[in-house]
Amino acid sequence: MVQAYILIQTEVGKAASVAKAIAAISGVTMAEDVTGPYDVIARVEASNVDDLGRLVIAKLQDVAGITRTLTCTVVHV
């Protein structure tokens, strides 16, 4: 299982609706609107890195109102 945090920037005033839309996507375990340089932070899970990439590119980045994403994969040292 691969897990990652997705840091998301949105159009002005869209953070809450983006967080709600992302939370409904399969593979997303948490999505919350936050303050700071990013507007939404989501935690996602996928069976492997390729599936993680497909989740981010095909599903998350397709949500209306998103302007930029940054994927931070969780590592266990």
Short mmCIF file of N, CA, C and O in Angstrom, two decimals, residues 9 12 18 20 24 26 28 32 36 46 49-51 54 56-57:
data_model
loop_
_atom_site.label_atom_id
_atom_site.label_comp_id
_atom_site.label_asym_id
_atom_site.label_seq_id
_atom_site.Cartn_x
_atom_site.Cartn_y
_atom_site.Cartn_z
N GLN A 9 -3.50 23.67 -4.34
CA GLN A 9 -3.86 25.08 -4.45
C GLN A 9 -5.11 25.17 -5.31
O GLN A 9 -5.25 24.44 -6.30
N VAL A 12 -9.45 31.13 -5.94
CA VAL A 12 -9.93 31.88 -4.78
C VAL A 12 -11.39 31.50 -4.48
O VAL A 12 -12.23 31.48 -5.38
N VAL A 18 -13.71 22.18 -3.28
CA VAL A 18 -12.69 21.25 -3.76
C VAL A 18 -12.46 20.15 -2.72
O VAL A 18 -12.42 18.97 -3.06
N LYS A 20 -14.52 19.03 -0.50
CA LYS A 20 -15.71 18.17 -0.48
C LYS A 20 -15.70 17.21 -1.67
O LYS A 20 -15.97 16.02 -1.54
N ALA A 24 -14.89 12.69 -1.73
CA ALA A 24 -15.80 11.69 -2.29
C ALA A 24 -15.11 10.72 -3.26
O ALA A 24 -15.71 9.74 -3.70
N SER A 26 -12.77 7.73 -4.50
CA SER A 26 -12.26 6.47 -3.97
C SER A 26 -10.73 6.52 -3.88
O SER A 26 -10.07 6.95 -4.83
N VAL A 28 -9.22 8.34 -1.51
CA VAL A 28 -8.95 9.50 -0.65
C VAL A 28 -9.45 9.16 0.75
O VAL A 28 -10.61 8.84 0.95
N GLU A 32 -9.14 18.07 3.65
CA GLU A 32 -9.58 19.20 4.48
C GLU A 32 -9.05 20.51 3.89
O GLU A 32 -7.93 20.55 3.36
N GLY A 36 -2.73 28.79 4.77
CA GLY A 36 -1.32 28.74 4.42
C GLY A 36 -1.12 28.76 2.91
O GLY A 36 -2.02 29.14 2.17
N ALA A 46 -3.16 4.02 -2.38
CA ALA A 46 -3.26 3.25 -3.61
C ALA A 46 -2.45 1.97 -3.43
O ALA A 46 -1.59 1.89 -2.55
N VAL A 49 2.62 2.60 -6.76
CA VAL A 49 2.96 3.95 -7.20
C VAL A 49 2.25 4.31 -8.51
O VAL A 49 1.79 5.44 -8.69
N ASP A 50 2.11 3.35 -9.42
CA ASP A 50 1.41 3.62 -10.67
C ASP A 50 -0.05 3.98 -10.43
O ASP A 50 -0.58 4.92 -11.02
N ASP A 51 -0.71 3.22 -9.54
CA ASP A 51 -2.11 3.53 -9.22
C ASP A 51 -2.22 4.88 -8.51
O ASP A 51 -3.19 5.61 -8.72
N ARG A 54 -2.11 7.49 -11.21
CA ARG A 54 -3.39 7.54 -11.94
C ARG A 54 -4.46 8.24 -11.10
O ARG A 54 -5.26 9.02 -11.62
N VAL A 56 -4.02 10.58 -8.84
CA VAL A 56 -3.76 12.02 -8.81
C VAL A 56 -4.06 12.66 -10.16
O VAL A 56 -4.76 13.67 -10.24
N ILE A 57 -3.56 12.08 -11.22
CA ILE A 57 -3.69 12.70 -12.55
C ILE A 57 -5.10 12.56 -13.11
O ILE A 57 -5.67 13.53 -13.62
#
